[in-house]
Amino acid sequence: MNIIIIANFTDSQTSRFFQLAKMLSDNCHKVTVLTSDFYHAKKTHIEEKIQYEGFRVEYLHEPGYPNNVSPKRILSHWLWGCNVENYLESQECLDLVYCALPSLTAGAKAANYCKRNNVKFVVDVQDIWPEAFCMIVKNKILQLAFKPMEWLVNKSYSQADLVVAVSDTYRDRGLSVNKNDNKGLTVYLGNNLSLFDESKNEYKIKRCDSEFWLAYIGTLGYSYDLPCVIDAIAKYTLNNLNAKKVKLIAMGSGPLLDQFKSYAVSKKVNASFLGRVPYSEMVGTMCSCDAVVNPIRKGAAQSITNKVGDYAFSGLAVINTQECIEYRELVDDYHCGINCECGNSDQVADAIKRLATNSDLCKQMGEGSRKLGEERFDRNNTYPLIVRALEELVK
């Protein structure tokens, strides 16, 4: 097959789409990845345009934007989508276009191209827009500005021959307006387990303290409720003066980094905000901790995020406040952590106490976590499902 993968966000070599492209090329398919020359995480343009063995990467120009929620971002994505359209129109004899959503303009234009040229069209739902933006912009009148986005994404969903997604929640959103595919395919983002374990062994910290380290990885932004965790640690400390001291280790960057740091200081909570660190070091530091925390605010659109796969690989118990039923059921089914009510710092404090004072429970939940990672998040086990689905679709 001659396949084009459209993926705006490929900020790292561990990108879902680079790994999928490699697997497809290993199965003797010709693969080109269309991505952006704008680095979303750092808001800069890419200087080193890396190529990979087995497939080609085309870095199409995107103007860029300074903020995640801004008119400039919408314009930037629109122009990048136009460049994607121009590239597609220059191609001949394509068999399949595999398109990550978002971004939305590229998806809609790719859907039109495939329909006109009788090319199979597959979407991979990474996030649901505009729902995610509505979480940040609460004003109902201002939310009307997102209606064009809803129209664009529904166009892509409805014309797909196959809906792939990173969670059942997102898959069902795509299928809700699609009449071509009645089942869809869920394959979690996941990661490479062997690469994770190499990093864990190389960068793990040798500890000699008696503290209980609680790790958080990921964006420090509006959807993530670090203040709830900080409040919980403060309450635990106040009510358990003779128990283990708790330290929060947060890795990641975002617009609320300084605000979260100041809040931890005001609550007299021992917290280290390490910023954005290389993946391998993040893995080693996280695996040196005693438990992990997944605090997501009420009403957030996230489902099975990237971090929960790494949490599962770590073999650590998770304290979870995310409302998403899909993830809460995974935590219960694999007995890999403690689900708390969203925003309830008292329940989070109680969960910290249960784990900090019971090493056997920590170990049992950690084993469940690792089992979840091996079965549902290891790309070497799960991504072949996508490859087979694409081959069957074109055959």
Short mmCIF file of C-alpha atoms in Angstrom, two decimals:
data_model
loop_
_atom_site.label_atom_id
_atom_site.label_comp_id
_atom_site.label_asym_id
_atom_site.label_seq_id
_atom_site.Cartn_x
_atom_site.Cartn_y
_atom_site.Cartn_z
CA MET A 1 0.00 0.00 0.00
CA ASN A 2 0.94 3.63 -0.51
CA ILE A 3 -0.04 5.33 2.77
CA ILE A 4 0.06 8.90 3.99
CA ILE A 5 -0.17 9.55 7.74
CA ILE A 6 -1.22 13.09 8.68
CA ALA A 7 -0.19 14.04 12.21
CA ASN A 8 0.26 17.65 13.29
CA PHE A 9 1.70 16.84 16.74
CA THR A 10 4.80 14.63 16.58
CA ASP A 11 6.87 16.41 19.20
CA SER A 12 9.09 13.43 20.03
CA GLN A 13 10.67 10.35 18.52
CA THR A 14 8.27 8.25 20.61
CA SER A 15 5.29 9.64 18.67
CA ARG A 16 2.44 7.20 18.09
CA PHE A 17 2.56 7.98 14.37
CA PHE A 18 6.28 7.45 13.85
CA GLN A 19 6.02 4.04 15.51
CA LEU A 20 2.94 3.15 13.47
CA ALA A 21 4.74 4.26 10.29
CA LYS A 22 7.69 2.02 11.14
CA MET A 23 5.42 -0.98 11.71
CA LEU A 24 3.65 -0.39 8.40
CA SER A 25 6.94 0.02 6.53
CA ASP A 26 8.22 -3.19 8.13
CA ASN A 27 5.17 -4.86 6.53
CA CYS A 28 6.42 -3.65 3.12
CA HIS A 29 4.12 -0.63 2.78
CA LYS A 30 5.28 2.74 1.44
CA VAL A 31 4.64 5.32 4.16
CA THR A 32 4.97 9.10 4.32
CA VAL A 33 4.24 11.07 7.49
CA LEU A 34 3.03 14.64 7.02
CA THR A 35 3.75 16.66 10.14
CA SER A 36 4.26 20.29 11.15
CA ASP A 37 7.52 22.23 11.28
CA PHE A 38 6.19 23.93 14.45
CA TYR A 39 7.10 22.37 17.81
CA HIS A 40 3.89 22.65 19.85
CA ALA A 41 5.41 21.92 23.28
CA LYS A 42 8.07 24.65 23.08
CA LYS A 43 6.20 26.99 20.69
CA THR A 44 9.20 27.18 18.35
CA HIS A 45 9.91 26.01 14.82
CA ILE A 46 11.83 22.79 14.30
CA GLU A 47 15.43 23.26 13.23
CA GLU A 48 16.53 19.62 12.93
CA LYS A 49 14.12 17.87 10.56
CA ILE A 50 14.83 14.26 11.43
CA GLN A 51 14.28 11.39 9.00
CA TYR A 52 13.72 7.80 10.10
CA GLU A 53 14.59 4.43 8.66
CA GLY A 54 11.84 2.85 6.58
CA PHE A 55 9.54 5.84 5.98
CA ARG A 56 9.67 9.48 4.94
CA VAL A 57 8.72 12.52 7.03
CA GLU A 58 7.55 15.74 5.34
CA TYR A 59 7.67 18.80 7.62
CA LEU A 60 5.00 21.10 6.17
CA HIS A 61 5.14 24.74 7.21
CA GLU A 62 2.90 26.10 9.96
CA PRO A 63 3.09 29.75 11.14
CA GLY A 64 2.81 28.82 14.84
CA TYR A 65 1.18 30.44 17.85
CA PRO A 66 2.18 31.66 21.32
CA ASN A 67 -0.76 30.22 23.29
CA ASN A 68 -2.78 27.00 23.18
CA VAL A 69 -6.14 28.78 23.18
CA SER A 70 -5.91 31.74 20.82
CA PRO A 71 -7.08 32.99 17.40
CA LYS A 72 -3.50 32.61 16.16
CA ARG A 73 -3.63 28.89 16.85
CA ILE A 74 -6.83 28.49 14.85
CA LEU A 75 -5.28 30.43 11.94
CA SER A 76 -2.05 28.42 12.22
CA HIS A 77 -3.90 25.11 12.03
CA TRP A 78 -6.00 26.35 9.12
CA LEU A 79 -2.93 27.31 7.08
CA TRP A 80 -1.21 24.03 7.91
CA GLY A 81 -4.33 22.19 6.74
CA CYS A 82 -4.16 24.07 3.45
CA ASN A 83 -0.54 22.96 3.02
CA VAL A 84 -1.63 19.37 3.71
CA GLU A 85 -4.30 19.70 1.02
CA ASN A 86 -1.77 21.00 -1.50
CA TYR A 87 0.55 18.09 -0.74
CA LEU A 88 -2.23 15.52 -1.16
CA GLU A 89 -3.27 17.03 -4.49
CA SER A 90 0.28 16.53 -5.77
CA GLN A 91 0.19 12.77 -5.08
CA GLU A 92 -0.83 9.90 -7.32
CA CYS A 93 -1.95 6.33 -6.61
CA LEU A 94 -2.59 6.66 -2.89
CA ASP A 95 -4.31 3.72 -1.21
CA LEU A 96 -4.99 5.12 2.25
CA VAL A 97 -4.83 8.35 4.23
CA TYR A 98 -4.53 7.98 8.01
CA CYS A 99 -5.30 11.25 9.77
CA ALA A 100 -4.84 12.23 13.41
CA LEU A 101 -7.58 14.46 14.86
CA PRO A 102 -6.83 17.19 15.83
CA SER A 103 -5.91 19.19 13.82
CA LEU A 104 -9.30 19.70 12.25
CA THR A 105 -8.75 21.64 9.02
CA ALA A 106 -6.32 19.01 7.74
CA GLY A 107 -8.82 16.29 8.62
CA ALA A 108 -11.69 17.91 6.73
CA LYS A 109 -9.55 18.61 3.67
CA ALA A 110 -8.13 15.07 3.70
CA ALA A 111 -11.67 13.67 3.94
CA ASN A 112 -12.69 15.64 0.84
CA TYR A 113 -9.58 14.53 -1.05
CA CYS A 114 -10.18 10.86 -0.27
CA LYS A 115 -13.84 11.07 -1.27
CA ARG A 116 -12.99 12.66 -4.63
CA ASN A 117 -10.18 10.20 -5.39
CA ASN A 118 -11.66 6.96 -4.00
CA VAL A 119 -8.94 6.63 -1.35
CA LYS A 120 -9.60 4.94 1.98
CA PHE A 121 -9.80 7.45 4.82
CA VAL A 122 -9.07 6.60 8.47
CA VAL A 123 -9.20 8.96 11.44
CA ASP A 124 -7.29 8.50 14.69
CA VAL A 125 -9.03 10.49 17.44
CA GLN A 126 -6.38 11.84 19.84
CA ASP A 127 -8.49 14.50 21.53
CA ILE A 128 -12.01 15.82 21.14
CA TRP A 129 -12.24 19.39 19.91
CA PRO A 130 -14.03 21.70 20.52
CA GLU A 131 -15.09 19.93 23.73
CA ALA A 132 -11.62 20.31 25.24
CA PHE A 133 -11.63 24.07 24.59
CA CYS A 134 -15.06 24.44 26.16
CA MET A 135 -13.50 23.17 29.39
CA ILE A 136 -11.26 26.26 29.43
CA VAL A 137 -13.67 28.82 27.98
CA LYS A 138 -16.74 28.58 30.23
CA ASN A 139 -18.75 31.44 28.73
CA LYS A 140 -21.60 29.98 26.64
CA ILE A 141 -21.62 32.92 24.25
CA LEU A 142 -17.87 32.70 23.62
CA GLN A 143 -18.25 28.96 23.07
CA LEU A 144 -20.30 29.74 19.95
CA ALA A 145 -16.98 30.65 18.32
CA PHE A 146 -16.11 26.93 18.42
CA LYS A 147 -19.09 25.91 16.23
CA PRO A 148 -17.02 25.97 13.02
CA MET A 149 -14.60 23.56 14.71
CA GLU A 150 -17.49 21.21 15.49
CA TRP A 151 -18.57 21.32 11.84
CA LEU A 152 -15.04 20.53 10.64
CA VAL A 153 -14.49 17.60 12.98
CA ASN A 154 -17.92 16.09 12.26
CA LYS A 155 -17.06 16.23 8.56
CA SER A 156 -13.94 14.14 9.21
CA TYR A 157 -15.69 11.70 11.54
CA SER A 158 -18.62 11.15 9.20
CA GLN A 159 -16.54 10.42 6.09
CA ALA A 160 -14.07 8.01 7.71
CA ASP A 161 -14.01 4.40 6.53
CA LEU A 162 -12.58 3.44 9.93
CA VAL A 163 -12.56 5.28 13.26
CA VAL A 164 -9.48 4.55 15.40
CA ALA A 165 -9.16 6.27 18.79
CA VAL A 166 -7.04 6.40 21.93
CA SER A 167 -10.01 5.52 24.14
CA ASP A 168 -13.50 4.06 23.93
CA THR A 169 -14.83 7.49 24.91
CA TYR A 170 -13.21 9.18 21.91
CA ARG A 171 -14.04 6.27 19.59
CA ASP A 172 -17.72 6.58 20.47
CA ARG A 173 -17.62 10.33 19.77
CA GLY A 174 -16.32 9.64 16.27
CA LEU A 175 -18.81 6.85 15.60
CA SER A 176 -21.72 9.03 16.75
CA VAL A 177 -21.81 10.79 13.36
CA ASN A 178 -20.37 8.00 11.19
CA LYS A 179 -22.41 5.56 9.09
CA ASN A 180 -19.51 3.78 7.37
CA ASP A 181 -18.06 2.08 10.45
CA ASN A 182 -20.26 0.47 13.12
CA LYS A 183 -17.51 -0.76 15.42
CA GLY A 184 -14.33 1.32 15.36
CA LEU A 185 -11.04 0.39 17.01
CA THR A 186 -9.63 1.54 20.35
CA VAL A 187 -5.86 1.36 20.81
CA TYR A 188 -4.49 3.33 23.74
CA LEU A 189 -1.63 5.77 23.10
CA GLY A 190 0.72 3.63 25.13
CA ASN A 191 4.46 3.51 24.66
CA ASN A 192 7.36 1.15 24.07
CA LEU A 193 7.66 -0.96 27.21
CA SER A 194 11.22 -2.13 26.52
CA LEU A 195 12.36 1.49 26.03
CA PHE A 196 10.59 2.44 29.26
CA ASP A 197 12.33 -0.32 31.21
CA GLU A 198 15.74 0.65 29.83
CA SER A 199 15.20 4.21 31.04
CA LYS A 200 13.91 3.02 34.41
CA ASN A 201 16.99 0.93 35.04
CA GLU A 202 19.44 3.59 33.84
CA TYR A 203 18.03 6.64 35.61
CA LYS A 204 16.38 5.27 38.74
CA ILE A 205 17.37 7.21 41.86
CA LYS A 206 18.98 5.36 44.78
CA ARG A 207 17.07 6.58 47.80
CA CYS A 208 18.01 6.34 51.46
CA ASP A 209 15.22 8.48 52.92
CA SER A 210 12.05 7.38 54.70
CA GLU A 211 9.74 9.79 52.87
CA PHE A 212 6.74 8.80 50.75
CA TRP A 213 7.26 10.23 47.26
CA LEU A 214 4.15 10.95 45.18
CA ALA A 215 4.81 11.61 41.47
CA TYR A 216 2.89 13.62 38.90
CA ILE A 217 3.91 13.84 35.22
CA GLY A 218 2.42 15.93 32.44
CA THR A 219 1.00 19.34 31.72
CA LEU A 220 0.65 21.88 34.50
CA GLY A 221 -2.47 23.50 33.12
CA TYR A 222 -6.12 24.24 33.66
CA SER A 223 -7.39 20.66 33.40
CA TYR A 224 -5.10 19.32 36.12
CA ASP A 225 -5.99 19.72 39.78
CA LEU A 226 -2.61 19.95 41.52
CA PRO A 227 -4.10 22.21 44.24
CA CYS A 228 -6.31 19.30 45.31
CA VAL A 229 -3.22 17.12 45.71
CA ILE A 230 -1.36 19.85 47.59
CA ASP A 231 -4.34 20.33 49.93
CA ALA A 232 -4.48 16.57 50.49
CA ILE A 233 -0.79 16.37 51.41
CA ALA A 234 -1.22 19.28 53.83
CA LYS A 235 -4.20 17.57 55.50
CA TYR A 236 -2.39 14.23 55.69
CA THR A 237 0.65 15.91 57.26
CA LEU A 238 -1.46 17.77 59.83
CA ASN A 239 -3.40 14.67 60.88
CA ASN A 240 -0.51 12.16 60.83
CA LEU A 241 2.36 13.94 62.53
CA ASN A 242 4.23 10.72 63.34
CA ALA A 243 3.74 9.04 59.96
CA LYS A 244 5.94 9.17 56.86
CA LYS A 245 6.50 12.61 55.41
CA VAL A 246 5.08 13.05 51.91
CA LYS A 247 6.94 14.74 49.07
CA LEU A 248 5.33 15.70 45.75
CA ILE A 249 7.53 15.29 42.67
CA ALA A 250 5.99 17.08 39.66
CA MET A 251 7.49 16.78 36.18
CA GLY A 252 6.17 18.85 33.31
CA SER A 253 5.53 22.41 32.25
CA GLY A 254 2.50 24.55 31.56
CA PRO A 255 0.82 27.90 32.11
CA LEU A 256 0.10 27.27 35.79
CA LEU A 257 3.56 26.09 36.86
CA ASP A 258 4.36 29.21 38.91
CA GLN A 259 0.87 29.26 40.41
CA PHE A 260 1.14 25.63 41.55
CA LYS A 261 4.61 26.23 43.02
CA SER A 262 3.38 29.24 44.98
CA TYR A 263 0.39 27.32 46.25
CA ALA A 264 2.60 24.49 47.54
CA VAL A 265 4.76 27.04 49.39
CA SER A 266 1.68 28.68 50.92
CA LYS A 267 0.47 25.29 52.17
CA LYS A 268 3.95 24.40 53.48
CA VAL A 269 3.99 21.23 51.36
CA ASN A 270 7.30 19.67 50.38
CA ALA A 271 7.12 19.76 46.58
CA SER A 272 9.73 19.66 43.83
CA PHE A 273 8.66 21.03 40.45
CA LEU A 274 11.30 19.76 38.06
CA GLY A 275 9.88 21.28 34.87
CA ARG A 276 10.04 19.51 31.54
CA VAL A 277 12.68 16.78 31.66
CA PRO A 278 13.83 14.28 29.00
CA TYR A 279 11.61 11.21 28.78
CA SER A 280 14.25 8.78 30.03
CA GLU A 281 15.01 10.89 33.11
CA MET A 282 11.31 11.37 33.77
CA VAL A 283 10.84 7.59 33.73
CA GLY A 284 13.72 6.98 36.12
CA THR A 285 12.57 9.69 38.54
CA MET A 286 8.95 8.53 38.48
CA CYS A 287 9.93 4.91 39.08
CA SER A 288 11.95 6.05 42.10
CA CYS A 289 8.74 7.27 43.73
CA ASP A 290 6.27 5.29 45.85
CA ALA A 291 3.00 6.14 44.09
CA VAL A 292 1.62 8.35 41.32
CA VAL A 293 -1.32 10.73 41.15
CA ASN A 294 -3.76 11.49 38.31
CA PRO A 295 -5.69 14.61 39.37
CA ILE A 296 -8.01 15.92 36.65
CA ARG A 297 -10.58 18.64 37.22
CA LYS A 298 -14.31 18.13 37.09
CA GLY A 299 -15.78 18.29 33.59
CA ALA A 300 -12.44 17.86 31.78
CA ALA A 301 -12.63 16.21 28.36
CA GLN A 302 -9.60 13.89 28.84
CA SER A 303 -10.09 10.12 28.74
CA ILE A 304 -7.15 7.68 28.54
CA THR A 305 -4.22 10.09 28.51
CA ASN A 306 -0.57 9.46 27.72
CA LYS A 307 0.46 9.73 31.36
CA VAL A 308 -1.71 6.85 32.58
CA GLY A 309 0.14 4.47 30.26
CA ASP A 310 3.47 5.51 31.77
CA TYR A 311 1.89 5.26 35.22
CA ALA A 312 0.90 1.68 34.45
CA PHE A 313 4.39 0.79 33.16
CA SER A 314 5.92 2.18 36.37
CA GLY A 315 4.39 -0.56 38.50
CA LEU A 316 3.21 2.03 41.04
CA ALA A 317 -0.18 2.45 42.67
CA VAL A 318 -2.17 5.37 41.30
CA ILE A 319 -4.36 7.83 43.19
CA ASN A 320 -6.98 8.93 40.68
CA THR A 321 -9.55 11.73 40.72
CA GLN A 322 -10.42 11.64 37.01
CA GLU A 323 -14.15 11.35 36.33
CA CYS A 324 -13.74 9.33 33.11
CA ILE A 325 -15.61 6.07 33.73
CA GLU A 326 -13.39 4.19 31.31
CA TYR A 327 -10.22 4.90 33.29
CA ARG A 328 -11.88 4.46 36.69
CA GLU A 329 -12.99 0.98 35.61
CA LEU A 330 -9.44 0.12 34.55
CA VAL A 331 -8.19 1.15 38.01
CA ASP A 332 -10.82 -1.05 39.66
CA ASP A 333 -10.54 -4.01 37.28
CA TYR A 334 -6.75 -4.24 37.60
CA HIS A 335 -6.77 -3.28 41.31
CA CYS A 336 -3.97 -0.85 40.51
CA GLY A 337 -4.93 2.15 42.61
CA ILE A 338 -7.55 4.14 44.48
CA ASN A 339 -10.33 6.12 42.82
CA CYS A 340 -11.32 9.31 44.64
CA GLU A 341 -14.10 11.79 44.07
CA CYS A 342 -13.05 14.55 41.70
CA GLY A 343 -11.77 17.55 43.67
CA ASN A 344 -12.17 15.85 47.06
CA SER A 345 -8.91 16.52 48.92
CA ASP A 346 -10.14 14.61 52.00
CA GLN A 347 -10.47 11.41 49.96
CA VAL A 348 -7.08 11.99 48.35
CA ALA A 349 -5.54 12.52 51.81
CA ASP A 350 -7.09 9.25 52.96
CA ALA A 351 -5.73 7.46 49.87
CA ILE A 352 -2.24 8.83 50.60
CA LYS A 353 -2.52 7.54 54.16
CA ARG A 354 -3.63 4.07 53.03
CA LEU A 355 -0.65 3.73 50.72
CA ALA A 356 1.96 5.46 52.87
CA THR A 357 1.15 3.27 55.88
CA ASN A 358 0.66 -0.05 54.07
CA SER A 359 3.60 -1.23 51.98
CA ASP A 360 1.84 -4.52 51.14
CA LEU A 361 -1.11 -2.67 49.61
CA CYS A 362 1.29 -0.46 47.66
CA LYS A 363 3.05 -3.54 46.31
CA GLN A 364 -0.20 -5.33 45.36
CA MET A 365 -1.56 -2.31 43.53
CA GLY A 366 1.79 -1.78 41.85
CA GLU A 367 1.67 -5.33 40.47
CA GLY A 368 -1.81 -4.66 39.12
CA SER A 369 -0.56 -1.46 37.54
CA ARG A 370 2.27 -3.23 35.76
CA LYS A 371 -0.12 -5.91 34.48
CA LEU A 372 -2.36 -3.19 33.05
CA GLY A 373 0.63 -1.64 31.31
CA GLU A 374 1.79 -4.89 29.76
CA GLU A 375 -1.66 -5.90 28.52
CA ARG A 376 -3.15 -2.59 27.35
CA PHE A 377 -0.38 -0.01 26.86
CA ASP A 378 2.63 -1.78 25.30
CA ARG A 379 2.69 -0.67 21.67
CA ASN A 380 4.46 -3.83 20.54
CA ASN A 381 1.35 -5.74 21.59
CA THR A 382 -1.37 -3.23 20.67
CA TYR A 383 -0.30 -1.33 17.53
CA PRO A 384 -0.30 -4.46 15.31
CA LEU A 385 -4.09 -4.28 15.73
CA ILE A 386 -4.07 -1.00 13.79
CA VAL A 387 -1.77 -2.40 11.10
CA ARG A 388 -4.02 -5.42 10.55
CA ALA A 389 -7.14 -3.23 10.48
CA LEU A 390 -5.64 -0.98 7.76
CA GLU A 391 -4.50 -3.92 5.66
CA GLU A 392 -7.92 -5.52 5.92
CA LEU A 393 -9.66 -2.23 5.05
CA VAL A 394 -7.74 -1.80 1.78
CA LYS A 395 -7.82 -5.52 0.88
#
